[in-house]
mmCIF file of C-alpha atoms in Angstrom:
data_model
loop_
_atom_site.group_PDB
_atom_site.id
_atom_site.type_symbol
_atom_site.label_atom_id
_atom_site.label_comp_id
_atom_site.label_asym_id
_atom_site.label_seq_id
_atom_site.Cartn_x
_atom_site.Cartn_y
_atom_site.Cartn_z
ATOM 1 C CA MET A 1 50.548 23.339 -10.751
ATOM 2 C CA PRO A 2 48.288 26.287 -11.697
ATOM 3 C CA GLU A 3 45.948 27.379 -8.945
ATOM 4 C CA TRP A 4 42.785 26.639 -10.886
ATOM 5 C CA LEU A 5 43.870 23.048 -11.381
ATOM 6 C CA GLU A 6 44.458 22.676 -7.680
ATOM 7 C CA VAL A 7 40.950 23.976 -6.980
ATOM 8 C CA VAL A 8 39.574 21.402 -9.427
ATOM 9 C CA ILE A 9 41.463 18.554 -7.739
ATOM 10 C CA ARG A 10 40.551 19.695 -4.241
ATOM 11 C CA SER A 11 36.883 20.111 -5.194
ATOM 12 C CA LEU A 12 36.717 16.660 -6.739
ATOM 13 C CA LEU A 13 38.436 15.175 -3.704
ATOM 14 C CA PHE A 14 36.037 16.827 -1.271
ATOM 15 C CA VAL A 15 32.974 15.861 -3.259
ATOM 16 C CA VAL A 16 34.122 12.263 -2.866
ATOM 17 C CA VAL A 17 34.911 12.714 0.838
ATOM 18 C CA LEU A 18 31.573 14.380 1.563
ATOM 19 C CA PHE A 19 29.761 11.673 -0.390
ATOM 20 C CA LEU A 20 31.439 8.904 1.588
ATOM 21 C CA ILE A 21 30.854 10.692 4.900
ATOM 22 C CA THR A 22 27.131 11.218 4.267
ATOM 23 C CA LYS A 23 26.835 7.616 3.094
ATOM 24 C CA TRP A 24 28.416 6.526 6.345
ATOM 25 C CA LEU A 25 26.171 8.700 8.494
ATOM 26 C CA GLY A 26 23.162 7.292 6.701
ATOM 27 C CA LYS A 27 19.696 8.527 5.969
ATOM 28 C CA LYS A 28 19.153 10.011 9.389
ATOM 29 C CA GLN A 29 21.478 12.904 8.719
ATOM 30 C CA ILE A 30 19.362 14.147 5.835
ATOM 31 C CA SER A 31 15.884 13.054 6.811
ATOM 32 C CA GLU A 32 15.343 14.306 10.331
ATOM 33 C CA LEU A 33 17.492 17.237 11.185
ATOM 34 C CA THR A 34 17.686 17.410 14.934
ATOM 35 C CA PHE A 35 19.605 20.245 16.417
ATOM 36 C CA PHE A 36 22.767 18.159 16.631
ATOM 37 C CA GLU A 37 22.658 16.832 13.088
ATOM 38 C CA TYR A 38 21.861 20.303 11.820
ATOM 39 C CA VAL A 39 24.964 21.803 13.418
ATOM 40 C CA THR A 40 27.351 19.047 12.346
ATOM 41 C CA GLY A 41 25.863 19.008 8.849
ATOM 42 C CA ILE A 42 26.546 22.698 8.369
ATOM 43 C CA SER A 43 30.053 22.425 9.811
ATOM 44 C CA ILE A 44 30.977 19.516 7.565
ATOM 45 C CA GLY A 45 29.769 21.412 4.508
ATOM 46 C CA ASN A 46 31.626 24.533 5.546
ATOM 47 C CA ILE A 47 34.908 22.747 6.142
ATOM 48 C CA GLY A 48 34.607 21.031 2.789
ATOM 49 C CA ALA A 49 33.960 24.288 0.939
ATOM 50 C CA GLU A 50 36.652 26.175 2.837
ATOM 51 C CA VAL A 51 39.399 23.678 2.088
ATOM 52 C CA ALA A 52 38.333 23.166 -1.521
ATOM 53 C CA ILE A 53 38.684 26.863 -2.361
ATOM 54 C CA GLY A 54 41.212 28.082 0.216
ATOM 55 C CA LEU A 55 44.477 26.972 -1.317
ATOM 56 C CA GLU A 56 46.549 27.954 1.704
ATOM 57 C CA ARG A 57 44.702 25.336 3.761
ATOM 58 C CA ASN A 58 46.028 21.846 4.251
ATOM 59 C CA ILE A 59 43.833 19.222 2.582
ATOM 60 C CA PHE A 60 44.631 16.671 5.249
ATOM 61 C CA HIS A 61 43.547 19.004 8.063
ATOM 62 C CA GLY A 62 40.255 19.513 6.284
ATOM 63 C CA ILE A 63 39.636 15.809 6.057
ATOM 64 C CA ILE A 64 40.450 15.328 9.751
ATOM 65 C CA GLY A 65 37.976 18.051 10.635
ATOM 66 C CA ILE A 66 35.246 16.514 8.522
ATOM 67 C CA VAL A 67 35.797 13.034 9.899
ATOM 68 C CA ILE A 68 35.636 14.295 13.487
ATOM 69 C CA PHE A 69 32.500 16.305 12.848
ATOM 70 C CA ALA A 70 30.965 13.209 11.275
ATOM 71 C CA ALA A 71 32.179 10.777 13.920
ATOM 72 C CA ILE A 72 30.637 12.627 16.849
ATOM 73 C CA PRO A 73 27.015 12.432 15.674
ATOM 74 C CA PHE A 74 27.690 8.845 14.606
ATOM 75 C CA PHE A 75 28.807 7.771 18.074
ATOM 76 C CA ALA A 76 26.196 9.988 19.717
ATOM 77 C CA GLY A 77 23.650 8.079 17.643
ATOM 78 C CA LEU A 78 25.045 4.763 18.866
ATOM 79 C CA ILE A 79 24.914 5.849 22.508
ATOM 80 C CA SER A 80 21.417 7.313 22.220
ATOM 81 C CA LEU A 81 20.215 3.935 20.963
ATOM 82 C CA LYS A 82 21.062 2.595 24.413
ATOM 83 C CA SER A 83 20.264 5.467 26.753
ATOM 84 C CA LYS A 84 17.033 7.392 26.901
ATOM 85 C CA ARG A 85 18.518 10.127 29.060
ATOM 86 C CA PHE A 86 21.405 10.699 26.659
ATOM 87 C CA ARG A 87 18.887 10.793 23.823
ATOM 88 C CA ASN A 88 16.819 13.460 25.544
ATOM 89 C CA PHE A 89 19.940 15.516 26.159
ATOM 90 C CA ILE A 90 21.362 15.254 22.644
ATOM 91 C CA GLU A 91 18.278 15.250 20.467
ATOM 92 C CA GLY A 92 16.029 17.313 22.674
ATOM 93 C CA LYS A 93 12.519 16.532 23.749
ATOM 94 C CA ALA A 94 9.300 17.223 21.995
ATOM 95 C CA THR A 95 7.309 20.179 23.292
ATOM 96 C CA VAL A 96 3.546 20.063 23.618
ATOM 97 C CA PHE A 97 2.016 23.094 21.899
ATOM 98 C CA ILE A 98 -1.673 22.222 22.049
ATOM 99 C CA LYS A 99 -3.226 20.007 24.688
ATOM 100 C CA ASP A 100 -6.914 19.195 25.189
ATOM 101 C CA GLY A 101 -7.593 21.664 22.401
ATOM 102 C CA LYS A 102 -5.922 24.531 24.279
ATOM 103 C CA ILE A 103 -2.734 26.304 23.232
ATOM 104 C CA MET A 104 0.075 26.083 25.811
ATOM 105 C CA GLU A 105 1.326 29.661 25.715
ATOM 106 C CA ASP A 106 4.181 28.984 28.127
ATOM 107 C CA ASN A 107 5.609 26.206 26.000
ATOM 108 C CA LEU A 108 5.276 28.413 22.943
ATOM 109 C CA LYS A 109 7.296 31.082 24.725
ATOM 110 C CA LYS A 110 9.864 28.563 25.895
ATOM 111 C CA GLU A 111 10.569 27.473 22.324
ATOM 112 C CA ARG A 112 10.313 31.114 21.150
ATOM 113 C CA TYR A 113 7.583 30.427 18.637
ATOM 114 C CA THR A 114 5.215 33.252 17.772
ATOM 115 C CA THR A 115 1.506 32.749 17.175
ATOM 116 C CA ASP A 116 2.087 33.343 13.474
ATOM 117 C CA GLU A 117 4.666 30.573 13.336
ATOM 118 C CA LEU A 118 2.348 28.210 15.152
ATOM 119 C CA LEU A 119 -0.422 28.984 12.661
ATOM 120 C CA ASP A 120 2.084 28.525 9.846
ATOM 121 C CA LEU A 121 3.067 25.072 11.141
ATOM 122 C CA LEU A 122 -0.588 24.113 11.575
ATOM 123 C CA ARG A 123 -1.421 25.254 8.048
ATOM 124 C CA ARG A 124 1.313 23.008 6.676
ATOM 125 C CA LYS A 125 -0.654 20.155 8.199
ATOM 126 C CA ASP A 126 -3.802 21.466 6.444
ATOM 127 C CA VAL A 127 -5.249 22.791 9.670
ATOM 128 C CA PHE A 128 -6.639 26.301 9.427
ATOM 129 C CA GLN A 129 -8.749 26.374 12.555
ATOM 130 C CA VAL A 130 -6.967 25.887 15.862
ATOM 131 C CA SER A 131 -10.199 24.676 17.477
ATOM 132 C CA ASP A 132 -10.068 21.582 15.213
ATOM 133 C CA VAL A 133 -6.917 20.413 17.010
ATOM 134 C CA GLU A 134 -6.978 18.166 20.043
ATOM 135 C CA PHE A 135 -3.249 17.761 20.498
ATOM 136 C CA ALA A 136 -0.144 19.123 18.798
ATOM 137 C CA VAL A 137 3.521 18.543 19.511
ATOM 138 C CA LEU A 138 6.640 20.279 18.273
ATOM 139 C CA GLU A 139 9.084 17.472 17.552
ATOM 140 C CA ALA A 140 12.823 17.750 18.163
ATOM 141 C CA THR A 141 13.236 18.040 14.388
ATOM 142 C CA GLY A 142 11.115 21.210 14.305
ATOM 143 C CA ASP A 143 8.076 19.554 12.700
ATOM 144 C CA LEU A 144 4.669 19.955 14.234
ATOM 145 C CA SER A 145 2.701 16.741 14.700
ATOM 146 C CA VAL A 146 -1.014 17.315 14.889
ATOM 147 C CA MET A 147 -3.793 15.107 16.190
ATOM 148 C CA LEU A 148 -7.186 16.387 15.154
ATOM 149 C CA LYS A 149 -10.302 16.028 17.243
ATOM 150 C CA LYS A 150 -12.056 12.790 16.433
ATOM 151 C CA GLU A 151 -14.877 14.455 14.522
ATOM 152 C CA ASN A 152 -12.375 16.263 12.313
ATOM 153 C CA GLN A 153 -10.324 13.202 11.515
ATOM 154 C CA PRO A 154 -10.803 11.622 8.096
ATOM 155 C CA LEU A 155 -13.482 8.941 7.986
ATOM 156 C CA THR A 156 -12.071 5.429 7.941
ATOM 157 C CA ALA A 157 -13.598 2.110 6.958
ATOM 158 C CA LYS A 158 -13.588 1.175 10.630
ATOM 159 C CA ASP A 159 -15.674 4.216 11.573
ATOM 160 C CA ILE A 160 -18.571 3.151 9.374
ATOM 161 C CA ASN A 161 -18.139 -0.582 10.010
ATOM 162 C CA LEU A 162 -17.269 -1.169 6.394
ATOM 163 C CA LYS A 163 -15.620 -4.464 5.667
ATOM 164 C CA VAL A 164 -12.671 -4.114 3.368
ATOM 165 C CA ALA A 165 -10.408 -6.765 1.914
ATOM 166 C CA SER A 166 -6.846 -6.745 3.129
ATOM 167 C CA ILE A 167 -4.313 -6.353 0.358
ATOM 168 C CA LYS A 168 -0.609 -6.588 -0.293
ATOM 169 C CA GLU A 169 1.551 -3.979 -1.951
ATOM 170 C CA PRO A 170 1.495 -3.878 -5.760
ATOM 171 C CA GLN A 171 4.650 -4.795 -7.655
ATOM 172 C CA THR A 172 5.978 -2.790 -10.560
ATOM 173 C CA ILE A 173 6.989 -5.303 -13.181
ATOM 174 C CA ILE A 174 7.363 -3.171 -16.305
ATOM 175 C CA MET A 175 9.301 0.099 -16.433
ATOM 176 C CA ASP A 176 9.899 1.999 -19.678
ATOM 177 C CA GLY A 177 9.096 -1.068 -21.733
ATOM 178 C CA THR A 178 11.526 -3.313 -19.865
ATOM 179 C CA ILE A 179 10.525 -6.308 -17.776
ATOM 180 C CA MET A 180 11.726 -6.179 -14.162
ATOM 181 C CA ASP A 181 12.654 -9.737 -13.287
ATOM 182 C CA GLU A 182 13.044 -9.338 -9.538
ATOM 183 C CA PRO A 183 9.519 -8.121 -8.640
ATOM 184 C CA LEU A 184 8.171 -10.599 -11.152
ATOM 185 C CA ALA A 185 9.861 -13.385 -9.205
ATOM 186 C CA THR A 186 8.571 -11.927 -5.914
ATOM 187 C CA ILE A 187 4.971 -12.496 -6.979
ATOM 188 C CA GLY A 188 5.872 -15.879 -8.441
ATOM 189 C CA ARG A 189 5.201 -15.098 -12.080
ATOM 190 C CA SER A 190 7.184 -15.826 -15.200
ATOM 191 C CA ARG A 191 7.947 -13.800 -18.305
ATOM 192 C CA ALA A 192 5.716 -16.179 -20.235
ATOM 193 C CA TRP A 193 2.773 -15.302 -17.970
ATOM 194 C CA LEU A 194 3.409 -11.602 -18.552
ATOM 195 C CA GLN A 195 3.596 -12.180 -22.292
ATOM 196 C CA THR A 196 0.171 -13.896 -22.206
ATOM 197 C CA GLU A 197 -1.383 -11.150 -20.088
ATOM 198 C CA LEU A 198 -0.082 -8.488 -22.481
ATOM 199 C CA GLU A 199 -1.464 -10.435 -25.429
ATOM 200 C CA LYS A 200 -4.833 -10.566 -23.699
ATOM 201 C CA LEU A 201 -4.748 -6.773 -23.433
ATOM 202 C CA GLY A 202 -3.595 -6.575 -27.041
ATOM 203 C CA VAL A 203 -0.393 -4.596 -26.524
ATOM 204 C CA THR A 204 3.304 -5.252 -27.050
ATOM 205 C CA ILE A 205 5.871 -4.895 -24.285
ATOM 206 C CA GLU A 206 7.639 -2.040 -26.124
ATOM 207 C CA ASN A 207 4.518 0.091 -25.895
ATOM 208 C CA VAL A 208 4.128 -0.281 -22.129
ATOM 209 C CA PHE A 209 5.516 2.605 -20.082
ATOM 210 C CA LEU A 210 4.577 1.186 -16.682
ATOM 211 C CA GLY A 211 3.024 -2.087 -15.617
ATOM 212 C CA GLN A 212 1.965 -3.094 -12.122
ATOM 213 C CA VAL A 213 0.468 -6.235 -10.641
ATOM 214 C CA ASN A 214 -1.906 -5.786 -7.729
ATOM 215 C CA SER A 215 -2.656 -8.008 -4.758
ATOM 216 C CA TYR A 216 -5.035 -10.119 -6.857
ATOM 217 C CA GLY A 217 -2.506 -10.848 -9.579
ATOM 218 C CA GLU A 218 -4.178 -8.452 -12.012
ATOM 219 C CA LEU A 219 -1.999 -6.547 -14.456
ATOM 220 C CA THR A 220 -2.653 -2.832 -14.939
ATOM 221 C CA ILE A 221 -0.619 -0.910 -17.486
ATOM 222 C CA ASP A 222 0.066 2.579 -18.739
ATOM 223 C CA LEU A 223 1.004 2.926 -22.394
ATOM 224 C CA PHE A 224 3.388 5.304 -24.133
ATOM 225 C CA ASP A 225 0.591 6.015 -26.582
ATOM 226 C CA ASP A 226 -1.961 7.852 -24.449
ATOM 227 C CA LYS A 227 -4.593 7.721 -27.187
ATOM 228 C CA LEU A 228 -5.022 3.974 -26.734
ATOM 229 C CA GLN A 229 -7.513 2.870 -24.145
ATOM 230 C CA VAL A 230 -6.738 -0.118 -21.948
ATOM 231 C CA ALA A 231 -9.629 -2.014 -20.417
ATOM 232 C CA PRO A 232 -9.441 -2.353 -16.649
ATOM 233 C CA PRO A 233 -9.437 -5.926 -15.318
ATOM 234 C CA GLN A 234 -13.013 -7.248 -15.278
ATOM 235 C CA GLU A 235 -12.674 -10.710 -13.835
ATOM 236 C CA ARG A 236 -13.587 -10.025 -10.212
ATOM 237 C CA PRO A 237 -16.756 -7.950 -10.857
ATOM 238 C CA LEU A 238 -17.776 -10.608 -13.369
ATOM 239 C CA ILE A 239 -17.473 -13.387 -10.788
ATOM 240 C CA LEU A 240 -19.518 -11.345 -8.331
ATOM 241 C CA SER A 241 -22.330 -10.665 -10.795
ATOM 242 C CA THR A 242 -22.465 -14.323 -11.860
ATOM 243 C CA LEU A 243 -22.664 -15.349 -8.213
ATOM 244 C CA LYS A 244 -25.523 -12.918 -7.612
ATOM 245 C CA LYS A 245 -27.345 -14.173 -10.698
ATOM 246 C CA CYS A 246 -27.032 -17.786 -9.571
ATOM 247 C CA GLN A 247 -28.325 -16.896 -6.132
ATOM 248 C CA ALA A 248 -31.349 -15.162 -7.666
ATOM 249 C CA ASP A 249 -31.917 -18.202 -9.906
ATOM 250 C CA LEU A 250 -31.974 -20.482 -6.877
ATOM 251 C CA GLU A 251 -34.595 -18.262 -5.227
ATOM 252 C CA LEU A 252 -36.626 -18.470 -8.415
ATOM 253 C CA PHE A 253 -36.389 -22.267 -8.535
ATOM 254 C CA ALA A 254 -37.433 -22.423 -4.876
ATOM 255 C CA LEU A 255 -40.573 -20.447 -5.720
ATOM 256 C CA GLY A 256 -41.259 -22.355 -8.924
ATOM 257 C CA THR A 257 -40.959 -25.962 -7.803
ATOM 258 C CA GLU A 258 -43.857 -27.937 -6.400
ATOM 259 C CA SER A 259 -41.752 -30.591 -4.723
ATOM 260 C CA LYS A 260 -41.398 -29.737 -1.056
ATOM 261 C CA GLU A 261 -38.047 -31.416 -0.775
ATOM 262 C CA ALA A 262 -36.619 -29.529 -3.720
ATOM 263 C CA LYS A 263 -38.033 -26.247 -2.401
ATOM 264 C CA GLN A 264 -36.221 -26.855 0.885
ATOM 265 C CA MET A 265 -32.987 -27.725 -0.913
ATOM 266 C CA TYR A 266 -33.104 -24.612 -3.131
ATOM 267 C CA ARG A 267 -33.869 -22.334 -0.208
ATOM 268 C CA LEU A 268 -31.035 -23.721 1.890
ATOM 269 C CA ASN A 269 -28.528 -23.428 -0.932
ATOM 270 C CA SER A 270 -29.631 -19.930 -1.803
ATOM 271 C CA GLU A 271 -29.004 -18.916 1.800
ATOM 272 C CA LYS A 272 -25.600 -20.543 1.771
ATOM 273 C CA LEU A 273 -24.751 -18.753 -1.431
ATOM 274 C CA GLN A 274 -25.920 -15.424 -0.024
ATOM 275 C CA GLU A 275 -23.614 -15.872 2.938
ATOM 276 C CA ALA A 276 -20.696 -16.636 0.659
ATOM 277 C CA ILE A 277 -21.527 -13.591 -1.468
ATOM 278 C CA ASP A 278 -21.542 -11.339 1.591
ATOM 279 C CA LYS A 279 -18.136 -12.635 2.555
ATOM 280 C CA VAL A 280 -16.415 -12.223 -0.784
ATOM 281 C CA THR A 281 -18.091 -8.957 -1.854
ATOM 282 C CA PRO A 282 -15.346 -6.741 -0.326
ATOM 283 C CA ILE A 283 -12.774 -8.683 -2.321
ATOM 284 C CA LEU A 284 -14.633 -8.940 -5.605
ATOM 285 C CA LYS A 285 -16.106 -5.450 -5.649
ATOM 286 C CA GLY A 286 -12.956 -3.383 -6.051
ATOM 287 C CA MET B 1 -36.845 -23.685 -22.117
ATOM 288 C CA THR B 2 -37.683 -26.148 -19.401
ATOM 289 C CA VAL B 3 -36.974 -25.973 -15.709
ATOM 290 C CA GLY B 4 -34.391 -28.674 -16.208
ATOM 291 C CA SER B 5 -32.350 -26.627 -18.637
ATOM 292 C CA ASP B 6 -32.607 -23.582 -16.390
ATOM 293 C CA VAL B 7 -31.255 -25.520 -13.439
ATOM 294 C CA LYS B 8 -28.568 -26.969 -15.651
ATOM 295 C CA GLN B 9 -27.530 -23.506 -16.753
ATOM 296 C CA CYS B 10 -27.348 -22.318 -13.159
ATOM 297 C CA PHE B 11 -25.305 -25.386 -12.323
ATOM 298 C CA ALA B 12 -22.879 -24.629 -15.131
ATOM 299 C CA SER B 13 -22.550 -20.981 -14.110
ATOM 300 C CA LEU B 14 -21.795 -21.991 -10.543
ATOM 301 C CA LYS B 15 -19.187 -24.455 -11.730
ATOM 302 C CA GLY B 16 -17.593 -21.627 -13.687
ATOM 303 C CA VAL B 17 -17.605 -19.342 -10.666
ATOM 304 C CA GLU B 18 -16.089 -22.094 -8.569
ATOM 305 C CA ALA B 19 -13.219 -22.426 -11.018
ATOM 306 C CA SER B 20 -12.719 -18.654 -11.262
ATOM 307 C CA LEU B 21 -12.678 -18.281 -7.483
ATOM 308 C CA SER B 22 -10.195 -21.100 -7.191
ATOM 309 C CA SER B 23 -7.830 -19.525 -9.685
ATOM 310 C CA LEU B 24 -8.276 -16.104 -8.087
ATOM 311 C CA ALA B 25 -7.493 -17.589 -4.671
ATOM 312 C CA LEU B 26 -4.304 -19.065 -6.082
ATOM 313 C CA ARG B 27 -3.227 -15.756 -7.591
ATOM 314 C CA THR B 28 -4.099 -13.602 -4.578
ATOM 315 C CA LEU B 29 -1.037 -12.629 -2.549
ATOM 316 C CA ASP B 30 -2.802 -11.667 0.671
ATOM 317 C CA ASP B 31 -3.346 -14.682 2.912
ATOM 318 C CA GLU B 32 -6.601 -13.532 4.480
ATOM 319 C CA SER B 33 -8.256 -12.738 1.161
ATOM 320 C CA LYS B 34 -6.927 -16.029 -0.142
ATOM 321 C CA ARG B 35 -8.642 -17.909 2.686
ATOM 322 C CA THR B 36 -11.951 -16.068 2.251
ATOM 323 C CA LEU B 37 -11.966 -16.841 -1.451
ATOM 324 C CA HIS B 38 -11.168 -20.455 -0.788
ATOM 325 C CA GLU B 39 -13.967 -20.766 1.764
ATOM 326 C CA ALA B 40 -16.445 -19.244 -0.674
ATOM 327 C CA MET B 41 -15.272 -21.735 -3.266
ATOM 328 C CA MET B 42 -15.980 -24.628 -0.890
ATOM 329 C CA VAL B 43 -19.503 -23.356 -0.195
ATOM 330 C CA ILE B 44 -20.192 -23.079 -3.894
ATOM 331 C CA HIS B 45 -18.896 -26.572 -4.393
ATOM 332 C CA GLU B 46 -21.445 -27.869 -1.877
ATOM 333 C CA VAL B 47 -24.223 -25.984 -3.651
ATOM 334 C CA THR B 48 -23.235 -27.461 -7.006
ATOM 335 C CA LYS B 49 -23.338 -30.938 -5.520
ATOM 336 C CA ASP B 50 -26.967 -30.445 -4.457
ATOM 337 C CA LEU B 51 -27.832 -28.919 -7.799
ATOM 338 C CA LYS B 52 -26.309 -31.804 -9.681
ATOM 339 C CA LYS B 53 -28.510 -34.195 -7.762
ATOM 340 C CA ARG B 54 -31.543 -32.086 -8.614
ATOM 341 C CA VAL B 55 -30.558 -32.018 -12.270
ATOM 342 C CA GLY B 56 -30.558 -35.806 -12.189
ATOM 343 C CA GLU B 57 -34.038 -35.862 -10.670
ATOM 344 C CA LEU B 58 -35.365 -33.386 -13.210
ATOM 345 C CA GLU B 59 -33.972 -35.423 -16.048
ATOM 346 C CA GLY B 60 -35.989 -38.338 -14.786
ATOM 347 C CA GLU B 61 -39.094 -36.182 -15.088
ATOM 348 C CA GLU B 62 -38.309 -34.541 -18.422
ATOM 349 C CA LEU B 63 -37.021 -37.497 -20.372
ATOM 350 C CA GLN B 64 -36.996 -35.771 -23.755
ATOM 351 C CA TYR B 65 -34.366 -33.253 -22.575
ATOM 352 C CA LYS B 66 -31.928 -35.813 -21.296
ATOM 353 C CA GLY B 67 -28.284 -35.247 -21.923
ATOM 354 C CA PHE B 68 -26.385 -34.974 -18.694
#
């Protein structure tokens, strides 16, 4: 067998082995590189490359090495699920870098981080002024987690006592002009319903690049042809404005009528309606 | 236009809103929003009941516009 052919076979074999190994180790190996996963990850890659190219090496030895390097973090992961102390030992603890708005110089030194690196990490979190930070922690993975002072945190609906409607995640039901049956079933809709909705918008399924259904069962689409304009769903704002008009009408009737009884009835109902409007406005507004 | 027809129109609009809210409540996936919409629908239903009665009374007064 010519040497180049052997390299091809070995490479293909190790691509498969590495693929299976990383599949087995799962998402954790690639997502959060703790010190341990970092080391084993590099070693596994190195062994794979070494044996694929180095023809004098035994393929089987390479595979044993890879499996052992993969098995250790796997079992370490299993044990650390059970034991907090083991977890601290293997994965390391987080280090507090900023506390009560003050930089902990000793901890910085302990982790051998310079001021520049700290500023760099803060900037990645869109923080340019250290005095904006209340608390910051260097995680075992090497990421900096930052808690801003309350006045620097983004304003939320809760902060201004704004009532917002709770929603569910949207479902993507059309991709590249093809209907996705599974999400469609999740929201309890049929292909026939989709067909009708598309007809209402005046487009054909082939022309739809992406279609999503939101929490209120409204279909929003993006077309292949970007020159065409698609009207946004109008039903909810329309309901709200009709409600408001009816409420105003009732007020008007209450003022206009001479019958005391009717006046009372109109007034009461207008109040009831106003209450209902206040309740549904967060839902109908959006 | 008479008062009677105005009230009738308001009644019809409210009926429409009631139906729209009901269908929206059915389509909404979030349970809390669903409940809020349903409650609003019930309130509107009560209002339409009162209005319907009033329409009847008004028709008694404006006989020439009868038709309900």
